[in-house]
PDB file of C-alpha atoms in Angstrom:
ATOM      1  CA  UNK A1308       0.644  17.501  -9.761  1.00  0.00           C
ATOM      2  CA  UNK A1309       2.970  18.207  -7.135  1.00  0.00           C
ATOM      3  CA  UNK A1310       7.286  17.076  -7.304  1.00  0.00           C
ATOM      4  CA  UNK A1311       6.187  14.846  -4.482  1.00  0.00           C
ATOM      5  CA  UNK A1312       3.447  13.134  -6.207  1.00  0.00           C
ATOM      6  CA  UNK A1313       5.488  12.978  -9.698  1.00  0.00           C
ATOM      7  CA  UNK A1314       8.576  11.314  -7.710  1.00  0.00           C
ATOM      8  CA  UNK A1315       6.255   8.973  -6.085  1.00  0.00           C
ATOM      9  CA  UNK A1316       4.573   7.626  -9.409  1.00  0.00           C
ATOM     10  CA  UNK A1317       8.270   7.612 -10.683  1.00  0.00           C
ATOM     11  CA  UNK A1318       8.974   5.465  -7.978  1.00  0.00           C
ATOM     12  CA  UNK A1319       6.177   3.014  -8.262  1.00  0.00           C
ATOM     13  CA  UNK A1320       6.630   2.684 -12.967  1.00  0.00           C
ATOM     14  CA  UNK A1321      10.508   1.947 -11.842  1.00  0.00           C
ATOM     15  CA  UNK A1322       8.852  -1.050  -9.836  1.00  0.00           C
ATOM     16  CA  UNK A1323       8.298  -3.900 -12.640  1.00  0.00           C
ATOM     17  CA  UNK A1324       6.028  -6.337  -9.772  1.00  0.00           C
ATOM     18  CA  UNK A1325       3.837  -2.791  -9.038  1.00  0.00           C
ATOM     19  CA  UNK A1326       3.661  -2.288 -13.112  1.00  0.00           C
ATOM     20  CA  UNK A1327       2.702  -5.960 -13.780  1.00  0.00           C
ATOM     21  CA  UNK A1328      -0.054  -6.136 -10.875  1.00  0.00           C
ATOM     22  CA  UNK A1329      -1.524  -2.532 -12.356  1.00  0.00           C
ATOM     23  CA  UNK A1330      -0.799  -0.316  -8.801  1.00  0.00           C
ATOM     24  CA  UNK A1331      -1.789   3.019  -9.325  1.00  0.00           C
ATOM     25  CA  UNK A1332      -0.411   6.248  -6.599  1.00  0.00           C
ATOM     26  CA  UNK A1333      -3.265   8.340  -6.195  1.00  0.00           C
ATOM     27  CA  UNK A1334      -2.347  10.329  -2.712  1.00  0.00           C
ATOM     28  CA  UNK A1335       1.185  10.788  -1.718  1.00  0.00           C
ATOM     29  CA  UNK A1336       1.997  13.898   0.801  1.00  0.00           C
ATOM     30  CA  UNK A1337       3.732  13.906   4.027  1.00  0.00           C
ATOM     31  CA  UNK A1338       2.770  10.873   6.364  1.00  0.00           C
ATOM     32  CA  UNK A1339       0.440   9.796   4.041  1.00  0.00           C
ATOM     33  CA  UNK A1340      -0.168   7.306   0.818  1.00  0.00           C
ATOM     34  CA  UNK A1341      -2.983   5.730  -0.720  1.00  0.00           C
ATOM     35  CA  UNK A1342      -2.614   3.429  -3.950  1.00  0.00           C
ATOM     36  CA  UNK A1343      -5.573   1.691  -6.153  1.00  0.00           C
ATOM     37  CA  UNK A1344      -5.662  -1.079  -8.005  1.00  0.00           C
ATOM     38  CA  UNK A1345      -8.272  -2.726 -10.645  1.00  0.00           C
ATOM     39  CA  UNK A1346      -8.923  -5.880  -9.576  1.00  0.00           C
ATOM     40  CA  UNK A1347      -8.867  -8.222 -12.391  1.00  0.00           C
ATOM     41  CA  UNK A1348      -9.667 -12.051 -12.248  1.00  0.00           C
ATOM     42  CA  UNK A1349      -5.443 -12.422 -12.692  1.00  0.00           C
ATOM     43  CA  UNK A1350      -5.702 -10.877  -9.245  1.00  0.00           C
ATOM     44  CA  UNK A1351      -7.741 -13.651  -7.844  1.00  0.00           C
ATOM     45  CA  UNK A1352      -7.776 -16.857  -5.965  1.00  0.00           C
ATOM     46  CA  UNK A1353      -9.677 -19.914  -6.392  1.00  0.00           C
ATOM     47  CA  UNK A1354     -13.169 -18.623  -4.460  1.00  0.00           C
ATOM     48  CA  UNK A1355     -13.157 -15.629  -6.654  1.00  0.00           C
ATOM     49  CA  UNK A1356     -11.866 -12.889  -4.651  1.00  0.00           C
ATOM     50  CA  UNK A1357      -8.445 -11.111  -4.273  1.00  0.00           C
ATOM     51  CA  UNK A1358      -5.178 -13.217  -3.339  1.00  0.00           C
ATOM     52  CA  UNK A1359      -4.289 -11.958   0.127  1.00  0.00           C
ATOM     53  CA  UNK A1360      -0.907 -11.732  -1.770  1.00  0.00           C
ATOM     54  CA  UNK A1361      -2.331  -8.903  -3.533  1.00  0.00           C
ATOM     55  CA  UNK A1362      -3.584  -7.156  -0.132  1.00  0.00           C
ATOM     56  CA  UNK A1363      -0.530  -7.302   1.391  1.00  0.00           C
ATOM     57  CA  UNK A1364       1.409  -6.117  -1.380  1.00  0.00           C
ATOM     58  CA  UNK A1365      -0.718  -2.692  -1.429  1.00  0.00           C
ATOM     59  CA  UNK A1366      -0.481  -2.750   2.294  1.00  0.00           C
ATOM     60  CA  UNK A1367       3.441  -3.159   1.935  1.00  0.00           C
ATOM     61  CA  UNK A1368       3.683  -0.819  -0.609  1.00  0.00           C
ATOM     62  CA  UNK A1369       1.489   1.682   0.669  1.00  0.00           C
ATOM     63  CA  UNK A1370       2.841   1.934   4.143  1.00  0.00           C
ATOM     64  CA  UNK A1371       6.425   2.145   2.656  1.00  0.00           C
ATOM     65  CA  UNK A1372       4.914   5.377   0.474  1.00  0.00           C
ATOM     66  CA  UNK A1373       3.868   6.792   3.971  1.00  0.00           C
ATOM     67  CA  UNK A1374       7.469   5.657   5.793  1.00  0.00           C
ATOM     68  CA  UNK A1375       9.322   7.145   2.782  1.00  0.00           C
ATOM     69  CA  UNK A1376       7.333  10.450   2.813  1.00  0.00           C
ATOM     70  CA  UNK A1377       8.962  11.648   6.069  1.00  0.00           C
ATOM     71  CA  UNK A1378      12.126   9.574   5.628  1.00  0.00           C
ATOM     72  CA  UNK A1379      13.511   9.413   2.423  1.00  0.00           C
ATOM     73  CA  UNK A1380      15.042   6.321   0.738  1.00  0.00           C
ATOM     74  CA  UNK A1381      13.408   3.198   2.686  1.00  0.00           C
ATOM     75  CA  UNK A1382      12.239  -0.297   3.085  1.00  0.00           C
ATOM     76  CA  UNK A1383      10.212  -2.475   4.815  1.00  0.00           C
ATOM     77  CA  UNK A1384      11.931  -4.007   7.821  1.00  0.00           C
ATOM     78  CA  UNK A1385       8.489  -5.936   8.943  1.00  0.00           C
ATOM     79  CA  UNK A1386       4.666  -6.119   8.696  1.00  0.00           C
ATOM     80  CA  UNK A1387       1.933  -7.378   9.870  1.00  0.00           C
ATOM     81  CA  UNK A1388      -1.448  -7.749   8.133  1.00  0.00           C
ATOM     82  CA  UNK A1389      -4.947  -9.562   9.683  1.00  0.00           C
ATOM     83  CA  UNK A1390      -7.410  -9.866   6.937  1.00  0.00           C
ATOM     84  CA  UNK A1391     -10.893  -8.888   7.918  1.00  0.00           C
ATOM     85  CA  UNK A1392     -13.084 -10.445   5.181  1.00  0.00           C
ATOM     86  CA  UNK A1393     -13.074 -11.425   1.625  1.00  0.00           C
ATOM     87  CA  UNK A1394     -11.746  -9.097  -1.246  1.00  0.00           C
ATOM     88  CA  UNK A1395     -14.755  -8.463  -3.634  1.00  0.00           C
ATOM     89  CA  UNK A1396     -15.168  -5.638  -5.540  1.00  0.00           C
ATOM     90  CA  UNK A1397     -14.031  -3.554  -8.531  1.00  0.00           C
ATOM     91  CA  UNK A1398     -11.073  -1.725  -7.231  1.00  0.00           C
ATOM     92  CA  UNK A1399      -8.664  -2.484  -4.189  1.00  0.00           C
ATOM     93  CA  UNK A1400      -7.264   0.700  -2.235  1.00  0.00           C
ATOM     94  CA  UNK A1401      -4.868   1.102   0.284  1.00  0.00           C
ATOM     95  CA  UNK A1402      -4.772   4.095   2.717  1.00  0.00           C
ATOM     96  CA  UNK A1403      -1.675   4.162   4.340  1.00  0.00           C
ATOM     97  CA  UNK A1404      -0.519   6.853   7.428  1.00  0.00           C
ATOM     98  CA  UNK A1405       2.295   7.599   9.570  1.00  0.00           C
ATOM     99  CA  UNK A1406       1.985   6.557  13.290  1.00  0.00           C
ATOM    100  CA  UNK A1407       5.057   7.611  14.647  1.00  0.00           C
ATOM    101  CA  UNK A1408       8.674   8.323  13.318  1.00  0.00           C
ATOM    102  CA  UNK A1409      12.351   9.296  14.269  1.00  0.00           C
ATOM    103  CA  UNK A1410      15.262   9.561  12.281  1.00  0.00           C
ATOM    104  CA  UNK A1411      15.763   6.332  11.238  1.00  0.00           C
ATOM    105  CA  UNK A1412      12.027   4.668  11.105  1.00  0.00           C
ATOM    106  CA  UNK A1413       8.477   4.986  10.952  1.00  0.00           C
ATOM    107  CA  UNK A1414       6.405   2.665  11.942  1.00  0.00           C
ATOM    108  CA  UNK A1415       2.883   2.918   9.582  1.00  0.00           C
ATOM    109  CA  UNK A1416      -0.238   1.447   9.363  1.00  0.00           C
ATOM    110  CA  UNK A1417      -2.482   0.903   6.674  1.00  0.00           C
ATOM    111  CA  UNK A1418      -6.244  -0.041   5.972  1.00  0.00           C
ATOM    112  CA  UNK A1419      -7.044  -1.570   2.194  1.00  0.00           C
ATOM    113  CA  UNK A1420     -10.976  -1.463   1.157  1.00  0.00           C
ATOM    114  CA  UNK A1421     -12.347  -3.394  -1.325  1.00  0.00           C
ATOM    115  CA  UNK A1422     -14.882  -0.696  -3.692  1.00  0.00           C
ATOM    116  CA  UNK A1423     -18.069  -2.820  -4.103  1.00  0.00           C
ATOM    117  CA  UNK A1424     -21.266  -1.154  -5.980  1.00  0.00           C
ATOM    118  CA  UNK A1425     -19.805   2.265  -4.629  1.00  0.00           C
ATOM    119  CA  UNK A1426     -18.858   1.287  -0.897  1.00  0.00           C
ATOM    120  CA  UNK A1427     -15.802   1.040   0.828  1.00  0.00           C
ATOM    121  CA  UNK A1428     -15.318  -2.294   2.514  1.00  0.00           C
ATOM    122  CA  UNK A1429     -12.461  -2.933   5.238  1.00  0.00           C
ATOM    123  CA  UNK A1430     -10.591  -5.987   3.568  1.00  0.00           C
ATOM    124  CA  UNK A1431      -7.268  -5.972   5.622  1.00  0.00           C
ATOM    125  CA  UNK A1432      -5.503  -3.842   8.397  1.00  0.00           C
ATOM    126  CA  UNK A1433      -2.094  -3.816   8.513  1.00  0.00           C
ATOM    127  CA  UNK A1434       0.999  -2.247  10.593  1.00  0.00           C
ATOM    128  CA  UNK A1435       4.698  -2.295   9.770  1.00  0.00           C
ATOM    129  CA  UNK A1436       8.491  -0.864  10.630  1.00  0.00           C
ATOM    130  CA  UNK A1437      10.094   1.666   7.399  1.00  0.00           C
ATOM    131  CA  UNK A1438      13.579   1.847   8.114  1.00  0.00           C
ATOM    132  CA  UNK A1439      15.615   4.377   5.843  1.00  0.00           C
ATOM    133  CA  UNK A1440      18.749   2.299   3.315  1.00  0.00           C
ATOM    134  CA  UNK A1441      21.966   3.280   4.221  1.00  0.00           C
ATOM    135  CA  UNK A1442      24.589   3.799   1.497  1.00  0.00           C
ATOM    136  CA  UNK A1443      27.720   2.488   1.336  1.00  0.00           C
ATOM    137  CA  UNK A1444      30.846   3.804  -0.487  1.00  0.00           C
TER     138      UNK A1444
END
């Protein structure tokens, strides 16, 4: 495993809404993330499938990875997420990549699939702005 990869999952056990949901980092290298989740029925809505809550918290997450891989210390300054069709499956995962960045920010974008029987299914795409914290003293 690399020191990028180790920080990374270091990151996302210090995160007590990533530990309770069950996020797992399973690519993490320059410009690019991707986290997994088991989709349990506590994941769910009412129909059965995956809370867009829980999409757009991998997407957030995911994109922030990718923002924070070329930047450092970030956060999310904004995103945007259109969902494509319903969340079924066994696992969730998140692929998140780098567009463009500067000193300051990155904008990202992000695709999560729903695993179903083996195949990948397009659930949500979504873009967003990393901006790097500033520290004060």
């Amino acid at each position: 495993m690399t020191d990028m990869m180790e920080m990374g999952k270091a990151v996302l056990a210090a995160q007590p809404f990533s530990a309770l949901l069950g996020a797992e980092l399973t690519e993490f290298e320059p410009g690019r993330a991707e986290l997994r989740l088991v989709l349990s029925e506590e994941h769910k809505q009412q129909h059965g499938f995956a809370h867009g809550g829980v999409l757009s918290y991998l997407a957030d997450n995911a994109i922030t990875y990718a923002g924070g891989s070329v930047l450092g210390n970030v956060l999310t300054q904004e995103m945007k997420i259109n969902y494509t069709r319903p969340a079924i499956g066994e696992v969730l995962i998140a692929r998140a990549e780098v567009v463009s960045y500067g000193k300051r920010q990155a904008v990202c974008r992000c695709d999560v699939f729903a695993l179903r029987e083996g195949e990948e299914l397009l659930c949500a795409a979504a873009q967003g702005t990393i901006l790097t914290v500033e520290t004060r003293g």
